[in-house]
XYZ file of C-alpha atoms in Angstrom:
95
model
C -26.162 -67.259 12.896
C -25.587 -63.530 12.290
C -24.447 -62.409 8.970
C -21.923 -59.579 8.530
C -22.608 -56.968 5.877
C -20.559 -57.311 2.760
C -18.164 -54.558 1.852
C -17.904 -53.648 -1.756
C -14.857 -51.946 -3.135
C -15.410 -49.662 -6.050
C -12.758 -50.004 -8.645
C -11.928 -46.929 -10.607
C -10.588 -46.757 -14.088
C -6.803 -47.356 -13.889
C -6.086 -44.509 -16.307
C -7.874 -42.046 -14.016
C -5.935 -43.368 -11.047
C -2.623 -42.942 -12.887
C -3.565 -39.397 -13.941
C -4.464 -38.430 -10.388
C -1.187 -39.872 -9.061
C 0.793 -37.910 -11.660
C -1.090 -34.754 -10.692
C -0.335 -35.404 -7.016
C 3.355 -35.791 -7.822
C 3.353 -32.480 -9.711
C 1.702 -30.735 -6.775
C 4.246 -32.180 -4.345
C 7.077 -31.024 -6.605
C 5.666 -27.502 -6.806
C 5.237 -27.315 -3.042
C 8.793 -28.511 -2.491
C 10.154 -25.917 -4.946
C 8.269 -23.137 -3.210
C 9.334 -24.127 0.294
C 12.989 -24.738 -0.553
C 15.547 -22.576 -2.364
C 13.340 -20.307 -4.483
C 11.669 -18.713 -1.488
C 14.910 -17.687 0.256
C 15.762 -15.219 -2.521
C 12.339 -13.622 -2.312
C 12.637 -13.140 1.441
C 15.851 -11.161 1.023
C 14.175 -8.608 -1.228
C 12.785 -5.837 0.958
C 12.758 -2.086 1.134
C 12.582 0.383 3.979
C 10.349 3.414 4.023
C 11.961 6.774 4.809
C 11.101 8.382 8.140
C 10.062 12.023 7.985
C 11.912 13.926 10.692
C 9.814 17.095 10.490
C 6.518 15.292 11.024
C 3.907 15.549 13.747
C 4.653 14.446 17.295
C 3.161 10.934 17.569
C 1.613 11.729 20.957
C -0.683 14.311 19.391
C -1.156 12.741 15.962
C -4.548 11.252 16.881
C -5.871 14.626 18.020
C -4.864 16.264 14.767
C -6.254 13.438 12.672
C -9.774 13.885 14.088
C -10.327 17.620 14.543
C -14.063 17.321 15.262
C -17.127 18.664 13.497
C -16.725 21.264 10.772
C -17.708 24.659 12.193
C -17.311 27.883 10.209
C -14.930 30.458 11.671
C -17.531 33.242 11.685
C -20.170 31.083 13.409
C -22.106 33.102 15.995
C -24.762 31.224 17.916
C -27.306 33.796 19.032
C -29.883 32.959 21.678
C -33.429 33.910 20.822
C -35.097 36.419 23.116
C -34.249 37.447 26.633
C -33.738 35.212 29.626
C -37.289 35.766 30.881
C -38.793 35.018 27.464
C -36.857 31.732 27.212
C -38.017 30.692 30.715
C -41.606 31.521 29.874
C -41.379 29.533 26.644
C -39.830 26.557 28.505
C -42.599 26.628 31.131
C -45.237 26.763 28.412
C -43.700 23.791 26.596
C -43.291 21.748 29.800
C -46.982 22.025 30.818
């Protein structure tokens, strides 16, 4: 004959059970208040932002937002030496 395992039920303190049920009721009440009438008034409160008419054309706004690396206006990149000297230096470095 096989024996089935016994199930034990843990009884909690009735005062703790009553407290947790009261807390659950308060939570349900708060949720109902939020989802019902109080929320509709909050949804009606909104504001619009003014649109600037004299702004930048939106097609080119991205290009103006990222102008590239900062380069001074008087930047003059000078090459060192003549063409033949640069070739000779390149050949010497590539050996």
